Tab-separated table of C-alpha atoms in Angstrom:
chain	number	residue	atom	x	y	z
A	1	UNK	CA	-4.232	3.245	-9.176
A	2	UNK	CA	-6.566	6.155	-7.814
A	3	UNK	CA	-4.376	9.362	-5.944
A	4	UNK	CA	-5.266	10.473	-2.579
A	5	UNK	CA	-3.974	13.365	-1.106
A	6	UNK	CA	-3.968	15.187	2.396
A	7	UNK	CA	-3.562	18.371	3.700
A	8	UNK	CA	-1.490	19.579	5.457
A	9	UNK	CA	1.225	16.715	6.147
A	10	UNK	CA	2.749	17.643	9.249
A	11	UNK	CA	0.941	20.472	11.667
A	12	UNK	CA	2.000	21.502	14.706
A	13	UNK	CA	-0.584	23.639	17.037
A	14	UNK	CA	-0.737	24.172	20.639
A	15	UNK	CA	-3.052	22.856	23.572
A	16	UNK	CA	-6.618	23.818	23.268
A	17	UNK	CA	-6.599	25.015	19.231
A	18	UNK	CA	-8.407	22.671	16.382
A	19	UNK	CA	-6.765	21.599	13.631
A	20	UNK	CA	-8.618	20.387	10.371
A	21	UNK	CA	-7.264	18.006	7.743
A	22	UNK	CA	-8.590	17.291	4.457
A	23	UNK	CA	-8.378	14.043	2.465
A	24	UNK	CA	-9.591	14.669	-1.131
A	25	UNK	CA	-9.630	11.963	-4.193
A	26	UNK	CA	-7.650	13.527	-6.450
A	27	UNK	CA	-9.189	11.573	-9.478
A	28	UNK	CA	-11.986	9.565	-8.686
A	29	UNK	CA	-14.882	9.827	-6.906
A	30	UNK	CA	-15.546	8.007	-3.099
A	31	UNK	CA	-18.721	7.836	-1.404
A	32	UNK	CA	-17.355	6.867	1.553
A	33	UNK	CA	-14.029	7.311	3.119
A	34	UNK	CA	-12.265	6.290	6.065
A	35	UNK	CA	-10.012	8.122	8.911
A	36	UNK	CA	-7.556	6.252	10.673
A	37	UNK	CA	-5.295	6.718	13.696
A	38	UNK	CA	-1.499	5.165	13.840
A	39	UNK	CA	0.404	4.973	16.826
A	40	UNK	CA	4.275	4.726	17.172
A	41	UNK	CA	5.042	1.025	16.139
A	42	UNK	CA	1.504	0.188	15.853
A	43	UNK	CA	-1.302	-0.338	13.518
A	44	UNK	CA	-3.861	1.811	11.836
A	45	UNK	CA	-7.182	1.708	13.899
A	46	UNK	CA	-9.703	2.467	12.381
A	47	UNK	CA	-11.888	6.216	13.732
A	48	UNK	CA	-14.630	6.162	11.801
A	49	UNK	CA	-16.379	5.969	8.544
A	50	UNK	CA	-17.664	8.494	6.682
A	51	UNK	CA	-20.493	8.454	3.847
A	52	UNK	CA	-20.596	11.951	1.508
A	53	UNK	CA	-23.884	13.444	2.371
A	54	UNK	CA	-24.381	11.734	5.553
A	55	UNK	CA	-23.512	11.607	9.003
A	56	UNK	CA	-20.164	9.847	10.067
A	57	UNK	CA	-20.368	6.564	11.567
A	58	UNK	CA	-17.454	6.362	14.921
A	59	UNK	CA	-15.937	3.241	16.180
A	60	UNK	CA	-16.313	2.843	19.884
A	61	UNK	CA	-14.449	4.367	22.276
A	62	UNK	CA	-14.180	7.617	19.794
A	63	UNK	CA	-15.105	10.873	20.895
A	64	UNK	CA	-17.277	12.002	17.961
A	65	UNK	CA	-17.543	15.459	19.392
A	66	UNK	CA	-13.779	16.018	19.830
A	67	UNK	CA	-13.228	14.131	16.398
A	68	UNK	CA	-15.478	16.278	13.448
A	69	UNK	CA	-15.690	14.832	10.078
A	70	UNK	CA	-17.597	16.103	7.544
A	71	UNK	CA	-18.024	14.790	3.493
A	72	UNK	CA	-19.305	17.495	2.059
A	73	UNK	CA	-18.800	16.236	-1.634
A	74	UNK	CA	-17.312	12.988	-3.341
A	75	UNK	CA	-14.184	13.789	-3.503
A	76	UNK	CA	-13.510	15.729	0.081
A	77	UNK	CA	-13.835	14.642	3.683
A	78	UNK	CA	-12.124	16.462	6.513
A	79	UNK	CA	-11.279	15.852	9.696
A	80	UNK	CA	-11.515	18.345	12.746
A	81	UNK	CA	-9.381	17.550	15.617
A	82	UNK	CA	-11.309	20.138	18.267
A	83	UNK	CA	-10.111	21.508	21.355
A	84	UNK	CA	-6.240	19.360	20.456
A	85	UNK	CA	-4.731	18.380	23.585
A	86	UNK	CA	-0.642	16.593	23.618
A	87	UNK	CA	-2.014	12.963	23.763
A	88	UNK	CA	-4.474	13.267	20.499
A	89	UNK	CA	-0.711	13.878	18.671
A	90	UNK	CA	-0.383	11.161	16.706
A	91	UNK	CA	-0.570	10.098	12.785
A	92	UNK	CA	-3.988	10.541	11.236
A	93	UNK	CA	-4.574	8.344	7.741
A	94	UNK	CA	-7.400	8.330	5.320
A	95	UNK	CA	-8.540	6.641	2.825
A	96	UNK	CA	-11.305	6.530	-0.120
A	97	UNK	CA	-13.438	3.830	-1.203
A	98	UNK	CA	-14.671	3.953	-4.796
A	99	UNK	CA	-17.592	3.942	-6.119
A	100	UNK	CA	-19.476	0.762	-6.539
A	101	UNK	CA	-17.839	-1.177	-10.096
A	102	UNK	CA	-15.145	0.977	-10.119
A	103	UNK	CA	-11.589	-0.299	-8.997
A	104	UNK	CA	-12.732	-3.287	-7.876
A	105	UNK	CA	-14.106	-1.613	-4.420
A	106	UNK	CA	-10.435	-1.080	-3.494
A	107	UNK	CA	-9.609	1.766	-0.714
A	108	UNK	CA	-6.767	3.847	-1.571
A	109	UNK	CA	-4.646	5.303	1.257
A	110	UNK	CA	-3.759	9.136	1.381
A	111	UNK	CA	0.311	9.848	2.790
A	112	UNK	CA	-1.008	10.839	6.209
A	113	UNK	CA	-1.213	13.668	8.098
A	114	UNK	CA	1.280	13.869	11.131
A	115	UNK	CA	-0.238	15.857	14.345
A	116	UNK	CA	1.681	16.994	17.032
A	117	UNK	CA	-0.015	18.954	20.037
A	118	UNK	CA	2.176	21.262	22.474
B	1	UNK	CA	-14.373	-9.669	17.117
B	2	UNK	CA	-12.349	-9.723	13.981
B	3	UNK	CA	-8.444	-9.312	13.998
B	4	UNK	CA	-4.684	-9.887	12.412
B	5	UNK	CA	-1.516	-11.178	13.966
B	6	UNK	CA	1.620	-10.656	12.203
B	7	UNK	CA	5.198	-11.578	12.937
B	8	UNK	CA	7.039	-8.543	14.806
B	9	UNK	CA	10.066	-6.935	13.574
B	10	UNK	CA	11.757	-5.464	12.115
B	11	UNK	CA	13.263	-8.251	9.599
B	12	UNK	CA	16.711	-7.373	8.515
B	13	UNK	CA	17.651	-9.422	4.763
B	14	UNK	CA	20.206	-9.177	2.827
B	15	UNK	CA	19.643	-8.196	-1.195
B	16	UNK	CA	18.331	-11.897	-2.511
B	17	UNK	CA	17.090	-13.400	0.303
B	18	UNK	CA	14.258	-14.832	0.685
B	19	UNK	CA	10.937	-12.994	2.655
B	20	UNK	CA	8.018	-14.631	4.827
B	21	UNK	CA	6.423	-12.243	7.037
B	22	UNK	CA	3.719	-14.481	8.575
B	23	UNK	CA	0.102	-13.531	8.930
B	24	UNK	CA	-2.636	-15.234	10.991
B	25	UNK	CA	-6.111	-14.023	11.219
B	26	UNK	CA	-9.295	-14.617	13.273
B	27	UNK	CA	-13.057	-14.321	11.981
B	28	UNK	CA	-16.194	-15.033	12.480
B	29	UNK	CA	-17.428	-14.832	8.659
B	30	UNK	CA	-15.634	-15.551	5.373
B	31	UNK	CA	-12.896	-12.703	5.002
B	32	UNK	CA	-10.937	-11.353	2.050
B	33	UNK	CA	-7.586	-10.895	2.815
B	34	UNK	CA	-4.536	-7.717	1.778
B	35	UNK	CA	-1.260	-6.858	2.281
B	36	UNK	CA	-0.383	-3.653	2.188
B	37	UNK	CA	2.731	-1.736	1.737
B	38	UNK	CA	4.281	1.555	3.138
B	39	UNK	CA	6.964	2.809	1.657
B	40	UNK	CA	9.059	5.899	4.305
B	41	UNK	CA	7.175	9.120	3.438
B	42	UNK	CA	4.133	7.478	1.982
B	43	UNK	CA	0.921	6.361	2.060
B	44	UNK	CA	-0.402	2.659	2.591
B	45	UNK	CA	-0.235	0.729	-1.014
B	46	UNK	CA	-2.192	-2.327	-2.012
B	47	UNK	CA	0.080	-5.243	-2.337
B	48	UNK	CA	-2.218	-7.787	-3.377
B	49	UNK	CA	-5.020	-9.727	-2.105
B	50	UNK	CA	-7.198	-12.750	-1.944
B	51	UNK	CA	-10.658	-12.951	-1.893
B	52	UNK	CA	-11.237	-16.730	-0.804
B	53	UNK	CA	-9.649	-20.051	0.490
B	54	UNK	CA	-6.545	-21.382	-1.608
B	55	UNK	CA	-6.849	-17.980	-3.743
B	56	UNK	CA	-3.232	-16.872	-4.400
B	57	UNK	CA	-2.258	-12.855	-4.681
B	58	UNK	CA	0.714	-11.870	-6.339
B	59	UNK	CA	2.435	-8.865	-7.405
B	60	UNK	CA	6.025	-7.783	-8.188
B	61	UNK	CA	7.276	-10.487	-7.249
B	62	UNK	CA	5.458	-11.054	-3.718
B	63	UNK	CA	2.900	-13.781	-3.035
B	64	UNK	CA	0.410	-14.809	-0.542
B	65	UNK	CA	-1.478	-18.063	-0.624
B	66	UNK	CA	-5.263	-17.571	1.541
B	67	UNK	CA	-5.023	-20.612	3.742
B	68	UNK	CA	-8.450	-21.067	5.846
B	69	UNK	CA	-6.767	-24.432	7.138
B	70	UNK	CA	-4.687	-22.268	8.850
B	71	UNK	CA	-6.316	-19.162	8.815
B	72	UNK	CA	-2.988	-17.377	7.703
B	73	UNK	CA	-1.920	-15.602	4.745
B	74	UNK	CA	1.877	-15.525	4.904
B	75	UNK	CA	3.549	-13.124	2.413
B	76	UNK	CA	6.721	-14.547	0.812
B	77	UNK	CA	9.027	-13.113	-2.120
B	78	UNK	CA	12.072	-14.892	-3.566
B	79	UNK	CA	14.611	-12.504	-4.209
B	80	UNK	CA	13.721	-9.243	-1.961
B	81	UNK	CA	15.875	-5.716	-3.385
B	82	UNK	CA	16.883	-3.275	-1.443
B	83	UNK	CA	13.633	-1.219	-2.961
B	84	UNK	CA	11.479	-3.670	-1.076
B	85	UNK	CA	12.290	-1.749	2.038
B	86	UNK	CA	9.206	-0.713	4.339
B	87	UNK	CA	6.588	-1.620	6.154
B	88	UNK	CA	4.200	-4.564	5.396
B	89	UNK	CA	0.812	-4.738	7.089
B	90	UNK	CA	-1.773	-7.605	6.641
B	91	UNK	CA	-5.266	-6.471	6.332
B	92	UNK	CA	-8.541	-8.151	6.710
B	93	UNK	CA	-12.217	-7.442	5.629
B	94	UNK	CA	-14.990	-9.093	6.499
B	95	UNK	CA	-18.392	-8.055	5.033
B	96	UNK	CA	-20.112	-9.262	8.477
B	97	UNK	CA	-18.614	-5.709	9.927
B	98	UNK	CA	-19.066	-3.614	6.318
B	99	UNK	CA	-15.732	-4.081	4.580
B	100	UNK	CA	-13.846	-2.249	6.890
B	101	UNK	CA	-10.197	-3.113	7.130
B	102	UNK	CA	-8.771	-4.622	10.377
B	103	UNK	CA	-4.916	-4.102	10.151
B	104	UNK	CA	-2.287	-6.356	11.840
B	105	UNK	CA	0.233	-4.294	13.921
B	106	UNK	CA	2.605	-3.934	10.491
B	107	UNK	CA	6.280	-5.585	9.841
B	108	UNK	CA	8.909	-3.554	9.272
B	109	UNK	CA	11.887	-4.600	6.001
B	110	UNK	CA	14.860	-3.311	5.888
B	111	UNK	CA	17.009	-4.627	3.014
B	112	UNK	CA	21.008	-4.612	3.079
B	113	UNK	CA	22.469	-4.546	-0.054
């Protein structure tokens, strides 16, 4: 299958900094990729969607001003966590969609990007 | 809207056993259906899937049967190793909401040998 990777994997900053993290298809291209948010014990909830060239599409009740994606080409989307404050620490998750015919439409899941704010 | 129950764990096995993690879903349209697997220190892996009723996924030795009767999508193995360790989530996607994934809450493994 198709590699995604994220950068960094852990980062720690303090109250009131922003932190970006990148999600890049390491051999394939996506058109649109995905950035997810998993609690302790819990599931992956989806934040929102985002299409290379485009703007990102949020899932309701995120803050799309505190949460900053941009897909600037098809293989690299980043996330900016802006103005972090302790309870946006948490594990952030992204994945890639392929391009249509290729992989069978299949998202492939970078290794996560663990976020703690202090 | 759309979403995935799964049985809570963790589930504790010994090498051999035999694995159901049950999955129920809920949707309004005419899903297709994943597990996933996360191994410690990794990202989410495709398991395998099913795209329609009575479709069966299998891989390395796991299967899932998609059961609209039910609406569930159980995933059993045979014989689980001590490899199998991790966490299992059950996915859905439903193309009413644009193929995004709706994730059940994730089972954890742990295999004894």
């Amino acid at each position: 299958g198709a590699v995604v990777s994220q950068h960094p994997s852990r980062v720690i900053c303090k109250s009131g900094t922003s932190v970006k993290i990148e999600c890049r298809s390491l051999d394939f291209q996506a058109t649109t990729m995905f950035w997810y948010r998993q609690f302790p014990k819990q599931s992956l909830m989806l934040m929102a969607t985002s299409n290379e060239g485009s703007k990102a599409t949020y899932e309701q009740g995120v803050e799309k001003d505190k949460f900053l994606i941009n897909h600037a080409s098809l293989t690299l989307s980043t996330l900016t966590v802006t103005s972090a404050h302790p309870e946006d620490s948490s594990f952030y998750i992204c994945s890639a969609l392929s391009l249509p015919g290729v992989y069978d439409n299949e998202q492939f899941f970078g290794p996560g990007t663990r976020l703690t704010v202090l | 809207g759309d979403s995935v129950t799964q049985m809570e764990g963790p589930v504790t096995l010994s090498e051999e056993a035999f694995l159901t993690i049950n999955c129920t879903y809920t949707a309004t349209g005419y899903p297709s259906l994943f597990w996933y697997v996360q191994y410690p220190g990794e990202g989410l892996q495709l398991l395998l899937k099913a795209t329609k009723a009575d479709d069966k996924g299998s891989n390395k030795g796991f299967e899932a049967t998609y059961r609209k009767e039910t609406t569930s999508f159980h995933l059993e193995k045979g014989s689980v190793q001590v490899s199998d360790s991790a966490v299992y989530f059950c996915a859905l996607s439903d193309m009413e909401y644009g193929n995004k994934l709706v994730f059940g809450a994730g089972t954890i493994l742990r295999v004894k040998s």
